[in-house]
mmCIF file of C-alpha atoms and ligand atoms in Angstrom:
data_model
loop_
_atom_site.group_PDB
_atom_site.id
_atom_site.type_symbol
_atom_site.label_atom_id
_atom_site.label_comp_id
_atom_site.label_asym_id
_atom_site.label_seq_id
_atom_site.Cartn_x
_atom_site.Cartn_y
_atom_site.Cartn_z
ATOM 1 C CA MET A 1 -56.078 51.052 30.411
ATOM 2 C CA ASN A 2 -57.195 50.215 33.921
ATOM 3 C CA ILE A 3 -55.736 46.860 34.889
ATOM 4 C CA VAL A 4 -56.223 44.668 37.940
ATOM 5 C CA VAL A 5 -53.255 42.404 38.582
ATOM 6 C CA GLY A 6 -54.444 39.376 40.550
ATOM 7 C CA ILE A 7 -51.828 37.393 42.445
ATOM 8 C CA THR A 8 -52.348 33.864 43.733
ATOM 9 C CA GLY A 9 -50.179 31.743 46.008
ATOM 10 C CA GLY A 10 -47.261 30.401 43.999
ATOM 11 C CA ILE A 11 -43.556 31.153 44.236
ATOM 12 C CA ALA A 12 -43.766 33.112 40.964
ATOM 13 C CA ALA A 13 -45.731 35.722 42.976
ATOM 14 C CA TYR A 14 -42.369 37.357 43.617
ATOM 15 C CA LYS A 15 -42.392 38.433 39.942
ATOM 16 C CA ALA A 16 -45.836 40.078 40.182
ATOM 17 C CA PRO A 17 -44.432 43.474 41.314
ATOM 18 C CA GLU A 18 -42.349 43.508 38.114
ATOM 19 C CA VAL A 19 -45.503 42.954 36.027
ATOM 20 C CA VAL A 20 -47.122 45.870 37.882
ATOM 21 C CA ARG A 21 -44.063 48.062 37.380
ATOM 22 C CA LEU A 22 -43.938 47.375 33.615
ATOM 23 C CA LEU A 23 -47.651 48.059 33.249
ATOM 24 C CA ARG A 24 -47.395 51.375 35.067
ATOM 25 C CA ARG A 25 -44.362 52.325 33.033
ATOM 26 C CA ALA A 26 -46.437 51.653 29.882
ATOM 27 C CA GLY A 27 -48.974 54.183 31.167
ATOM 28 C CA HIS A 28 -51.628 51.861 32.609
ATOM 29 C CA ALA A 29 -53.365 52.396 35.959
ATOM 30 C CA VAL A 30 -52.996 49.284 38.130
ATOM 31 C CA ARG A 31 -54.770 47.885 41.203
ATOM 32 C CA CYS A 32 -53.562 44.675 42.822
ATOM 33 C CA ALA A 33 -55.801 41.916 44.163
ATOM 34 C CA ALA A 34 -54.064 39.140 46.083
ATOM 35 C CA THR A 35 -55.191 35.974 47.826
ATOM 36 C CA ASP A 36 -54.093 35.287 51.413
ATOM 37 C CA HIS A 37 -51.725 32.599 50.108
ATOM 38 C CA ALA A 38 -50.149 35.088 47.678
ATOM 39 C CA LEU A 39 -49.344 37.338 50.634
ATOM 40 C CA GLN A 40 -47.108 34.541 51.964
ATOM 41 C CA PHE A 41 -44.847 35.224 48.975
ATOM 42 C CA VAL A 42 -45.160 38.959 48.369
ATOM 43 C CA THR A 43 -46.181 41.609 50.859
ATOM 44 C CA ARG A 44 -49.086 44.008 50.911
ATOM 45 C CA VAL A 45 -46.636 46.893 51.321
ATOM 46 C CA THR A 46 -44.728 45.905 48.160
ATOM 47 C CA LEU A 47 -47.905 45.577 46.085
ATOM 48 C CA GLU A 48 -49.413 48.829 47.347
ATOM 49 C CA THR A 49 -46.142 50.685 46.755
ATOM 50 C CA VAL A 50 -45.575 49.455 43.182
ATOM 51 C CA SER A 51 -49.226 49.892 42.180
ATOM 52 C CA GLY A 52 -49.694 53.166 44.058
ATOM 53 C CA ALA A 53 -53.151 51.973 45.162
ATOM 54 C CA PRO A 54 -54.728 50.028 48.032
ATOM 55 C CA LEU A 55 -54.615 46.239 47.770
ATOM 56 C CA TYR A 56 -57.862 44.325 47.256
ATOM 57 C CA ASN A 57 -57.673 41.288 49.522
ATOM 58 C CA ASP A 58 -60.670 41.435 51.827
ATOM 59 C CA LEU A 59 -64.065 40.820 50.271
ATOM 60 C CA PHE A 60 -65.832 42.806 52.978
ATOM 61 C CA ALA A 61 -63.368 45.623 53.684
ATOM 62 C CA SER A 62 -65.441 48.266 51.894
ATOM 63 C CA GLY A 63 -68.968 47.043 52.254
ATOM 64 C CA GLY A 64 -68.750 43.822 50.240
ATOM 65 C CA THR A 65 -69.270 45.295 46.748
ATOM 66 C CA GLU A 66 -65.724 46.172 45.785
ATOM 67 C CA HIS A 67 -65.585 43.202 43.388
ATOM 68 C CA ILE A 68 -68.308 44.915 41.344
ATOM 69 C CA SER A 69 -66.786 48.400 41.438
ATOM 70 C CA LEU A 70 -63.372 46.946 40.563
ATOM 71 C CA ARG A 71 -64.874 44.961 37.687
ATOM 72 C CA GLU A 72 -66.436 48.145 36.360
ATOM 73 C CA TRP A 73 -63.177 50.044 36.747
ATOM 74 C CA ALA A 74 -60.968 47.401 35.128
ATOM 75 C CA ASP A 75 -60.542 46.944 31.387
ATOM 76 C CA ILE A 76 -58.780 43.682 32.086
ATOM 77 C CA VAL A 77 -57.972 41.399 35.015
ATOM 78 C CA VAL A 78 -54.596 39.672 34.697
ATOM 79 C CA VAL A 79 -53.782 36.876 37.131
ATOM 80 C CA ALA A 80 -50.008 36.418 37.430
ATOM 81 C CA PRO A 81 -49.241 33.900 38.707
ATOM 82 C CA ALA A 82 -52.401 31.816 38.331
ATOM 83 C CA THR A 83 -52.154 28.606 40.366
ATOM 84 C CA ALA A 84 -53.864 25.305 39.538
ATOM 85 C CA ASN A 85 -56.274 26.085 42.357
ATOM 86 C CA CYS A 86 -57.182 29.521 40.980
ATOM 87 C CA ILE A 87 -57.712 28.039 37.493
ATOM 88 C CA ALA A 88 -59.871 25.216 38.902
ATOM 89 C CA LYS A 89 -61.981 27.604 40.926
ATOM 90 C CA LEU A 90 -62.617 29.910 37.979
ATOM 91 C CA ALA A 91 -63.490 26.976 35.688
ATOM 92 C CA SER A 92 -66.081 25.913 38.302
ATOM 93 C CA GLY A 93 -67.342 29.422 39.039
ATOM 94 C CA ILE A 94 -66.230 29.300 42.669
ATOM 95 C CA ALA A 95 -66.097 32.727 44.318
ATOM 96 C CA ASP A 96 -64.890 32.262 47.892
ATOM 97 C CA ASP A 97 -62.419 35.114 48.385
ATOM 98 C CA ALA A 98 -61.821 38.625 47.070
ATOM 99 C CA LEU A 99 -59.901 37.708 43.881
ATOM 100 C CA SER A 100 -62.003 34.682 42.865
ATOM 101 C CA THR A 101 -65.168 36.741 43.372
ATOM 102 C CA LEU A 102 -63.794 39.506 41.169
ATOM 103 C CA LEU A 103 -62.890 36.891 38.517
ATOM 104 C CA VAL A 104 -66.362 35.359 38.479
ATOM 105 C CA ALA A 105 -67.811 38.877 38.214
ATOM 106 C CA THR A 106 -65.639 39.621 35.148
ATOM 107 C CA GLU A 107 -66.485 38.685 31.562
ATOM 108 C CA PRO A 108 -64.186 35.863 30.421
ATOM 109 C CA HIS A 109 -62.694 37.754 27.487
ATOM 110 C CA HIS A 110 -61.496 40.452 29.877
ATOM 111 C CA VAL A 111 -59.411 37.924 31.820
ATOM 112 C CA LEU A 112 -55.804 36.907 31.120
ATOM 113 C CA LEU A 113 -54.193 34.108 33.113
ATOM 114 C CA ALA A 114 -50.434 33.542 33.432
ATOM 115 C CA PRO A 115 -50.321 30.040 34.942
ATOM 116 C CA ALA A 116 -47.344 28.942 37.048
ATOM 117 C CA MET A 117 -47.030 25.561 38.704
ATOM 118 C CA ASN A 118 -45.093 22.320 38.810
ATOM 119 C CA SER A 119 -45.141 20.365 35.478
ATOM 120 C CA GLY A 120 -47.169 17.515 36.946
ATOM 121 C CA MET A 121 -49.837 19.926 38.146
ATOM 122 C CA TRP A 122 -49.945 21.657 34.728
ATOM 123 C CA ARG A 123 -50.297 18.307 32.961
ATOM 124 C CA HIS A 124 -52.881 16.950 35.396
ATOM 125 C CA PRO A 125 -56.046 16.091 33.455
ATOM 126 C CA ALA A 126 -58.058 18.340 35.759
ATOM 127 C CA THR A 127 -55.854 21.361 34.976
ATOM 128 C CA GLU A 128 -55.846 20.561 31.251
ATOM 129 C CA ARG A 129 -59.628 20.325 31.270
ATOM 130 C CA ASN A 130 -60.011 23.519 33.305
ATOM 131 C CA VAL A 131 -57.713 25.507 30.995
ATOM 132 C CA ALA A 132 -59.586 24.200 27.931
ATOM 133 C CA ILE A 133 -62.918 25.218 29.479
ATOM 134 C CA LEU A 134 -61.644 28.688 30.311
ATOM 135 C CA ARG A 135 -60.207 29.181 26.825
ATOM 136 C CA SER A 136 -63.495 28.048 25.297
ATOM 137 C CA TRP A 137 -65.228 30.843 27.238
ATOM 138 C CA GLY A 138 -62.780 33.420 25.863
ATOM 139 C CA VAL A 139 -60.312 33.633 28.765
ATOM 140 C CA SER A 140 -56.787 34.272 27.426
ATOM 141 C CA VAL A 141 -53.815 32.318 28.681
ATOM 142 C CA VAL A 142 -50.137 33.278 28.359
ATOM 143 C CA GLY A 143 -47.491 30.655 29.099
ATOM 144 C CA PRO A 144 -46.475 28.708 31.045
ATOM 145 C CA GLU A 145 -42.957 28.243 29.735
ATOM 146 C CA SER A 146 -40.417 25.478 30.118
ATOM 147 C CA GLY A 147 -37.347 25.894 32.292
ATOM 148 C CA ALA A 148 -36.085 25.477 35.826
ATOM 149 C CA LEU A 149 -38.897 25.219 38.366
ATOM 150 C CA ALA A 150 -38.871 26.208 42.019
ATOM 151 C CA CYS A 151 -39.358 22.570 43.059
ATOM 152 C CA GLY A 152 -35.855 21.829 41.732
ATOM 153 C CA THR A 153 -36.921 20.121 38.484
ATOM 154 C CA ASP A 154 -36.839 21.271 34.891
ATOM 155 C CA GLY A 155 -40.012 21.295 32.820
ATOM 156 C CA ILE A 156 -43.081 23.200 31.756
ATOM 157 C CA GLY A 157 -44.674 25.364 34.412
ATOM 158 C CA ARG A 158 -42.650 28.585 34.712
ATOM 159 C CA MET A 159 -44.735 31.723 34.596
ATOM 160 C CA ALA A 160 -44.339 33.679 31.335
ATOM 161 C CA ASP A 161 -41.858 36.545 31.615
ATOM 162 C CA PRO A 162 -43.374 39.788 32.935
ATOM 163 C CA ALA A 163 -42.609 41.433 29.556
ATOM 164 C CA ALA A 164 -44.450 38.625 27.693
ATOM 165 C CA ILE A 165 -47.430 39.069 30.015
ATOM 166 C CA VAL A 166 -47.506 42.777 29.234
ATOM 167 C CA SER A 167 -47.433 42.145 25.463
ATOM 168 C CA ALA A 168 -50.158 39.515 25.813
ATOM 169 C CA ILE A 169 -52.334 42.191 27.441
ATOM 170 C CA ASP A 170 -51.751 44.477 24.467
ATOM 171 C CA GLY A 171 -52.712 41.622 22.163
ATOM 172 C CA ILE A 172 -56.051 40.901 23.780
ATOM 173 C CA GLY A 173 -57.700 44.133 22.788
ATOM 174 C CA CYS A 174 -60.280 43.672 25.570
ATOM 175 C CA GLY A 175 -63.207 42.809 23.452
ATOM 176 C CA VAL A 176 -62.929 45.800 21.123
ATOM 177 C CA LEU A 177 -64.290 43.621 18.331
ATOM 178 C CA SER A 178 -67.314 42.321 20.209
ATOM 179 C CA SER A 179 -70.360 42.155 17.970
ATOM 180 C CA GLN A 180 -68.152 42.227 14.850
ATOM 181 C CA ARG A 181 -67.912 39.352 12.373
ATOM 182 C CA TRP A 182 -64.582 38.645 10.691
ATOM 183 C CA LEU A 183 -63.513 36.245 7.985
ATOM 184 C CA VAL A 184 -60.128 34.499 7.866
ATOM 185 C CA THR A 185 -58.751 32.160 5.205
ATOM 186 C CA ALA A 186 -55.982 29.749 6.115
ATOM 187 C CA GLY A 187 -53.880 26.868 4.852
ATOM 188 C CA PRO A 188 -53.140 25.621 1.350
ATOM 189 C CA THR A 189 -55.570 24.648 -1.373
ATOM 190 C CA TYR A 190 -55.453 21.256 -3.057
ATOM 191 C CA GLU A 191 -56.172 21.245 -6.758
ATOM 192 C CA LYS A 192 -57.196 17.844 -7.989
ATOM 193 C CA ILE A 193 -55.277 16.157 -10.814
ATOM 194 C CA ASP A 194 -57.131 12.863 -10.608
ATOM 195 C CA SER A 195 -58.920 10.795 -7.961
ATOM 196 C CA VAL A 196 -55.727 10.300 -5.886
ATOM 197 C CA ARG A 197 -53.387 13.208 -6.748
ATOM 198 C CA PHE A 198 -53.400 16.949 -6.315
ATOM 199 C CA ILE A 199 -51.293 20.100 -6.654
ATOM 200 C CA GLY A 200 -50.745 21.633 -3.229
ATOM 201 C CA ASN A 201 -48.200 23.621 -1.223
ATOM 202 C CA TYR A 202 -46.454 23.569 2.145
ATOM 203 C CA SER A 203 -48.728 26.015 3.977
ATOM 204 C CA SER A 204 -49.578 24.640 7.423
ATOM 205 C CA GLY A 205 -52.452 26.996 8.231
ATOM 206 C CA LYS A 206 -50.731 28.076 11.473
ATOM 207 C CA MET A 207 -50.730 31.799 10.670
ATOM 208 C CA GLY A 208 -54.421 31.820 9.709
ATOM 209 C CA PHE A 209 -55.460 29.831 12.779
ATOM 210 C CA ALA A 210 -53.481 32.213 14.997
ATOM 211 C CA LEU A 211 -55.251 35.156 13.299
ATOM 212 C CA ALA A 212 -58.658 33.575 13.906
ATOM 213 C CA GLU A 213 -57.709 33.126 17.557
ATOM 214 C CA ALA A 214 -56.455 36.690 17.939
ATOM 215 C CA LEU A 215 -59.665 38.077 16.399
ATOM 216 C CA ALA A 216 -61.852 35.858 18.608
ATOM 217 C CA GLU A 217 -59.864 36.861 21.672
ATOM 218 C CA ALA A 218 -60.609 40.463 20.790
ATOM 219 C CA GLY A 219 -64.283 39.547 20.886
ATOM 220 C CA ALA A 220 -65.080 38.968 17.186
ATOM 221 C CA ASP A 221 -67.128 36.127 15.721
ATOM 222 C CA VAL A 222 -64.839 34.511 13.188
ATOM 223 C CA ASP A 223 -65.545 32.470 10.069
ATOM 224 C CA LEU A 224 -62.350 30.483 9.535
ATOM 225 C CA VAL A 225 -62.318 29.051 6.016
ATOM 226 C CA THR A 226 -59.420 26.655 5.805
ATOM 227 C CA GLY A 227 -57.812 24.435 3.211
ATOM 228 C CA PRO A 228 -56.598 20.968 4.226
ATOM 229 C CA THR A 229 -54.570 21.109 7.460
ATOM 230 C CA SER A 230 -53.868 18.829 10.361
ATOM 231 C CA LEU A 231 -54.441 21.643 12.855
ATOM 232 C CA ALA A 232 -57.150 21.236 15.451
ATOM 233 C CA ILE A 233 -59.794 23.909 15.560
ATOM 234 C CA PRO A 234 -58.870 26.637 18.020
ATOM 235 C CA SER A 235 -60.964 25.970 21.103
ATOM 236 C CA LEU A 236 -62.806 29.263 21.132
ATOM 237 C CA PRO A 237 -66.575 29.272 20.814
ATOM 238 C CA ARG A 238 -66.613 32.287 18.521
ATOM 239 C CA ILE A 239 -64.668 30.541 15.754
ATOM 240 C CA HIS A 240 -66.784 28.842 13.101
ATOM 241 C CA ARG A 241 -64.611 26.595 10.962
ATOM 242 C CA VAL A 242 -65.435 25.720 7.359
ATOM 243 C CA ASP A 243 -63.201 23.115 5.675
ATOM 244 C CA VAL A 244 -62.628 23.380 1.944
ATOM 245 C CA GLU A 245 -60.212 21.803 -0.486
ATOM 246 C CA SER A 246 -59.816 23.784 -3.694
ATOM 247 C CA ALA A 247 -59.555 27.512 -4.476
ATOM 248 C CA ARG A 248 -62.982 27.462 -6.068
ATOM 249 C CA GLU A 249 -64.517 25.889 -2.955
ATOM 250 C CA MET A 250 -62.719 28.478 -0.831
ATOM 251 C CA LEU A 251 -64.124 31.293 -3.000
ATOM 252 C CA ALA A 252 -67.671 29.945 -2.624
ATOM 253 C CA ALA A 253 -67.325 29.656 1.189
ATOM 254 C CA VAL A 254 -65.856 33.148 1.435
ATOM 255 C CA GLU A 255 -68.454 34.787 -0.821
ATOM 256 C CA ALA A 256 -71.232 33.220 1.270
ATOM 257 C CA VAL A 257 -70.250 35.297 4.331
ATOM 258 C CA TRP A 258 -68.272 38.332 3.120
ATOM 259 C CA GLY A 259 -71.359 40.548 2.809
ATOM 260 C CA GLU A 260 -72.044 40.121 6.539
ATOM 261 C CA CYS A 261 -68.456 40.713 7.682
ATOM 262 C CA HIS A 262 -66.760 43.788 9.116
ATOM 263 C CA GLY A 263 -63.495 42.620 7.685
ATOM 264 C CA ALA A 264 -61.444 39.767 6.287
ATOM 265 C CA ILE A 265 -57.846 38.652 6.610
ATOM 266 C CA LEU A 266 -56.899 36.339 3.772
ATOM 267 C CA SER A 267 -53.790 34.403 4.727
ATOM 268 C CA ALA A 268 -54.454 31.218 2.750
ATOM 269 C CA ALA A 269 -51.802 30.110 0.264
ATOM 270 C CA VAL A 270 -54.239 29.708 -2.607
ATOM 271 C CA ALA A 271 -52.974 27.822 -5.657
ATOM 272 C CA ASP A 272 -52.819 30.234 -8.571
ATOM 273 C CA TYR A 273 -53.419 27.427 -11.085
ATOM 274 C CA ARG A 274 -55.401 24.204 -11.229
ATOM 275 C CA PRO A 275 -55.386 21.383 -13.753
ATOM 276 C CA ALA A 276 -57.691 22.227 -16.640
ATOM 277 C CA GLU A 277 -59.166 18.768 -16.391
ATOM 278 C CA GLN A 278 -59.574 16.596 -13.358
ATOM 279 C CA ALA A 279 -59.716 12.887 -14.083
ATOM 280 C CA ASP A 280 -62.245 10.993 -12.007
ATOM 281 C CA HIS A 281 -60.008 7.910 -12.071
ATOM 282 C CA LYS A 282 -56.312 7.393 -11.311
ATOM 283 C CA ILE A 283 -54.275 8.445 -14.371
ATOM 284 C CA LYS A 284 -52.186 5.465 -15.457
ATOM 285 C CA LYS A 285 -48.563 5.574 -16.562
ATOM 286 C CA GLN A 286 -48.433 5.292 -20.345
ATOM 287 C CA GLY A 287 -45.343 3.846 -22.016
ATOM 288 C CA ASP A 288 -42.126 5.826 -21.597
ATOM 289 C CA GLU A 289 -43.714 9.191 -22.360
ATOM 290 C CA GLY A 290 -43.911 12.106 -19.942
ATOM 291 C CA LEU A 291 -47.210 13.613 -18.971
ATOM 292 C CA THR A 292 -48.211 17.164 -19.771
ATOM 293 C CA LEU A 293 -50.677 18.821 -17.429
ATOM 294 C CA GLN A 294 -52.553 21.788 -18.765
ATOM 295 C CA LEU A 295 -53.165 24.362 -15.989
ATOM 296 C CA VAL A 296 -55.735 27.147 -15.902
ATOM 297 C CA GLN A 297 -55.868 30.123 -13.555
ATOM 298 C CA ASN A 298 -57.814 29.980 -10.323
ATOM 299 C CA PRO A 299 -60.015 32.881 -9.259
ATOM 300 C CA ASP A 300 -58.199 35.458 -7.121
ATOM 301 C CA ILE A 301 -60.283 35.362 -3.946
ATOM 302 C CA LEU A 302 -58.703 38.450 -2.425
ATOM 303 C CA ALA A 303 -59.195 40.537 -5.561
ATOM 304 C CA THR A 304 -62.807 39.332 -5.789
ATOM 305 C CA LEU A 305 -63.505 40.546 -2.235
ATOM 306 C CA GLY A 306 -61.655 43.795 -2.988
ATOM 307 C CA ARG A 307 -64.010 44.474 -5.916
ATOM 308 C CA SER A 308 -67.131 44.037 -3.776
ATOM 309 C CA LYS A 309 -65.769 45.771 -0.649
ATOM 310 C CA ARG A 310 -68.278 48.117 0.967
ATOM 311 C CA GLU A 311 -67.637 51.323 2.925
ATOM 312 C CA GLY A 312 -66.614 50.331 6.450
ATOM 313 C CA GLN A 313 -65.288 46.875 5.540
ATOM 314 C CA THR A 314 -61.591 46.194 6.145
ATOM 315 C CA LEU A 315 -59.713 43.895 3.803
ATOM 316 C CA VAL A 316 -56.276 42.506 4.617
ATOM 317 C CA GLY A 317 -54.116 40.362 2.348
ATOM 318 C CA PHE A 318 -50.759 38.663 2.653
ATOM 319 C CA ALA A 319 -47.839 38.879 0.269
ATOM 320 C CA LEU A 320 -44.779 36.724 -0.149
ATOM 321 C CA GLU A 321 -42.344 38.540 -2.421
ATOM 322 C CA THR A 322 -38.865 37.605 -3.520
ATOM 323 C CA ASP A 323 -37.691 40.912 -4.972
ATOM 324 C CA ASN A 324 -38.673 44.592 -4.591
ATOM 325 C CA GLU A 325 -40.715 43.329 -1.696
ATOM 326 C CA GLU A 326 -42.322 46.510 -0.396
ATOM 327 C CA ALA A 327 -42.900 48.076 -3.821
ATOM 328 C CA ASN A 328 -44.560 44.887 -5.111
ATOM 329 C CA ALA A 329 -46.644 44.505 -1.957
ATOM 330 C CA THR A 330 -47.808 48.128 -2.194
ATOM 331 C CA ALA A 331 -48.746 47.629 -5.849
ATOM 332 C CA LYS A 332 -50.764 44.561 -4.856
ATOM 333 C CA LEU A 333 -52.449 46.493 -2.056
ATOM 334 C CA ARG A 334 -53.676 49.097 -4.564
ATOM 335 C CA LYS A 335 -54.578 46.664 -7.323
ATOM 336 C CA LYS A 336 -56.668 44.452 -5.036
ATOM 337 C CA ASN A 337 -58.284 47.387 -3.171
ATOM 338 C CA LEU A 338 -56.900 46.350 0.253
ATOM 339 C CA ASP A 339 -56.641 48.333 3.481
ATOM 340 C CA PHE A 340 -53.536 46.484 4.654
ATOM 341 C CA ILE A 341 -51.085 44.033 3.224
ATOM 342 C CA VAL A 342 -48.918 41.831 5.428
ATOM 343 C CA LEU A 343 -45.550 41.177 3.871
ATOM 344 C CA ASN A 344 -43.978 37.890 4.932
ATOM 345 C CA SER A 345 -40.258 37.961 5.346
ATOM 346 C CA LEU A 346 -38.402 35.418 3.271
ATOM 347 C CA ARG A 347 -34.995 36.568 4.477
ATOM 348 C CA ASP A 348 -35.235 35.474 8.062
ATOM 349 C CA ALA A 349 -34.691 31.941 9.253
ATOM 350 C CA GLY A 350 -37.693 31.046 11.378
ATOM 351 C CA ALA A 351 -40.207 32.937 9.226
ATOM 352 C CA GLY A 352 -42.694 31.448 6.778
ATOM 353 C CA PHE A 353 -44.185 28.045 5.995
ATOM 354 C CA GLY A 354 -44.596 25.347 8.617
ATOM 355 C CA VAL A 355 -42.572 26.921 11.441
ATOM 356 C CA ASP A 356 -44.104 28.372 14.603
ATOM 357 C CA THR A 357 -42.504 31.794 14.220
ATOM 358 C CA ASN A 358 -42.866 34.567 11.673
ATOM 359 C CA LYS A 359 -41.719 38.096 10.938
ATOM 360 C CA VAL A 360 -43.845 40.522 8.979
ATOM 361 C CA THR A 361 -44.094 44.094 7.749
ATOM 362 C CA ILE A 362 -47.596 45.536 7.631
ATOM 363 C CA LEU A 363 -48.282 48.217 5.022
ATOM 364 C CA GLY A 364 -51.415 50.372 5.166
ATOM 365 C CA ALA A 365 -53.288 51.890 2.224
ATOM 366 C CA LYS A 366 -52.576 55.383 3.550
ATOM 367 C CA GLY A 367 -48.857 54.853 3.867
ATOM 368 C CA GLY A 368 -48.654 53.389 7.391
ATOM 369 C CA ARG A 369 -45.860 50.893 8.014
ATOM 370 C CA TRP A 370 -45.366 48.575 10.992
ATOM 371 C CA GLU A 371 -42.728 45.904 11.508
ATOM 372 C CA SER A 372 -42.960 42.937 13.842
ATOM 373 C CA GLY A 373 -39.800 41.345 15.119
ATOM 374 C CA LEU A 374 -39.334 37.579 14.801
ATOM 375 C CA MET A 375 -42.091 36.328 17.098
ATOM 376 C CA THR A 376 -44.421 33.381 17.502
ATOM 377 C CA LYS A 377 -47.223 33.288 14.947
ATOM 378 C CA ARG A 378 -49.616 33.913 17.824
ATOM 379 C CA GLU A 379 -47.790 37.142 18.703
ATOM 380 C CA VAL A 380 -47.594 38.166 15.034
ATOM 381 C CA ALA A 381 -51.351 37.573 14.757
ATOM 382 C CA GLN A 382 -51.990 39.708 17.821
ATOM 383 C CA THR A 383 -49.786 42.457 16.373
ATOM 384 C CA ILE A 384 -51.660 42.375 13.051
ATOM 385 C CA VAL A 385 -55.035 42.535 14.788
ATOM 386 C CA ARG A 386 -53.864 45.383 16.995
ATOM 387 C CA VAL A 387 -52.554 47.370 14.027
ATOM 388 C CA ILE A 388 -55.665 46.960 11.895
ATOM 389 C CA MET A 389 -57.905 47.860 14.856
ATOM 390 C CA LYS A 390 -56.107 50.960 15.970
ATOM 391 C CA ALA A 391 -54.258 52.301 12.994
ATOM 392 C CA GLU A 392 -55.041 55.371 11.034
ATOM 393 C CA VAL A 393 -55.020 53.354 7.841
HETATM 394 O O1 C5P B 401 -51.172 37.855 -5.657
HETATM 395 P P1 C5P B 401 -50.695 36.977 -4.555
HETATM 396 O O2 C5P B 401 -51.035 35.521 -4.749
HETATM 397 O O3 C5P B 401 -49.265 37.192 -4.163
HETATM 398 O O4 C5P B 401 -51.545 37.491 -3.294
HETATM 399 C C1 C5P B 401 -51.442 36.892 -2.050
HETATM 400 C C2 C5P B 401 -52.696 37.202 -1.290
HETATM 401 O O5 C5P B 401 -53.816 36.927 -2.109
HETATM 402 C C3 C5P B 401 -52.889 36.357 -0.041
HETATM 403 O O6 C5P B 401 -53.588 37.149 0.897
HETATM 404 C C4 C5P B 401 -53.762 35.207 -0.543
HETATM 405 O O7 C5P B 401 -54.543 34.650 0.493
HETATM 406 C C5 C5P B 401 -54.614 35.880 -1.599
HETATM 407 N N1 C5P B 401 -54.975 35.052 -2.746
HETATM 408 C C6 C5P B 401 -56.289 34.748 -2.960
HETATM 409 N N2 C5P B 401 -56.668 34.019 -4.064
HETATM 410 C C7 C5P B 401 -55.743 33.596 -4.956
HETATM 411 C C8 C5P B 401 -54.387 33.911 -4.769
HETATM 412 C C9 C5P B 401 -54.030 34.646 -3.640
HETATM 413 O O8 C5P B 401 -57.145 35.123 -2.139
HETATM 414 N N3 C5P B 401 -56.128 32.893 -5.988
#
């Protein structure tokens, strides 16, 4: 890819040459664009040497249109570090120097920001609002992280590690899914027993929400059909959230859009069974007897989509297996007519329900196999999206 690394005036600018070095080592072509303040922290000579290309710092140096030619050249503009000022200017559309002009000339989903600033500045309502606005336009944001800050305090505000910035770039996909519609299911289902009780499970919806975000960041319009969860809707305009409660409601919501979709990733933990009867009043305790609930099978949403899958549609399911994991997952992949199945690891602490991290193995219908390490669910989602976009299935 062609990548512009923008550098603004924060102490973390001293790490920008490392970002450039890692990107070049990964085979990308890099141009640097720095503000005057950034050049207080890192020199023109350093940036031109590590990038192997002239620095873009003067709006008028080559006739005043370099921001347009650079925008056309670049697949992505990464700003590392991005100061509060740079974020505020972009959220307001201010273009008053070379880098900010390039940023306003670039489509939001081709921009990745790696903010770095003091904790108070990161938590300032203006910065929070500006970051939310930028995200809602499709700008990606990596970090900041917590740790020791240059001002001598500890807290949130450290720029993400150069290596994390490089993997975030890989995860963005630069709008490869623009004009595609994708469907994601997330969360648990609740199966009603009576007017106040249900059968449910511990799924938090985090994996599905992260998948919806990763798809939207790659440019797709996403229908996110979710069971009950306390998660807030990801703040991306291309995600359309539909809330459902039971498996049957989820099936109806999914069937309403599947025909229009390029693909679907079904990560919801759908209840396999529901009570055969659902009382419309609270069931009362009766004597000393137990209570027997008769359960009937729910529809298998994934298998239903697999049966009606058209040429060109991609269908991805999840599997949680306790024994013969890969063999069982592969059997499921065939039986349900999937293109990929994502096998959740049960063996690793930090993977699975509720937690923020996960570890998966992705199996493709044509024998492909990819393993993620233990990563945040956001990174796992980006890995899954990258694999299903690029893989020879
Ligand atoms: O067969 P199993 O339940 O292990 O399959 C898991 C996969 O199937 C997940 O992708 C899940 O979202 C989906 N599923 C479904 N409808 C069901 C049960 C599971 O879509 N009733």
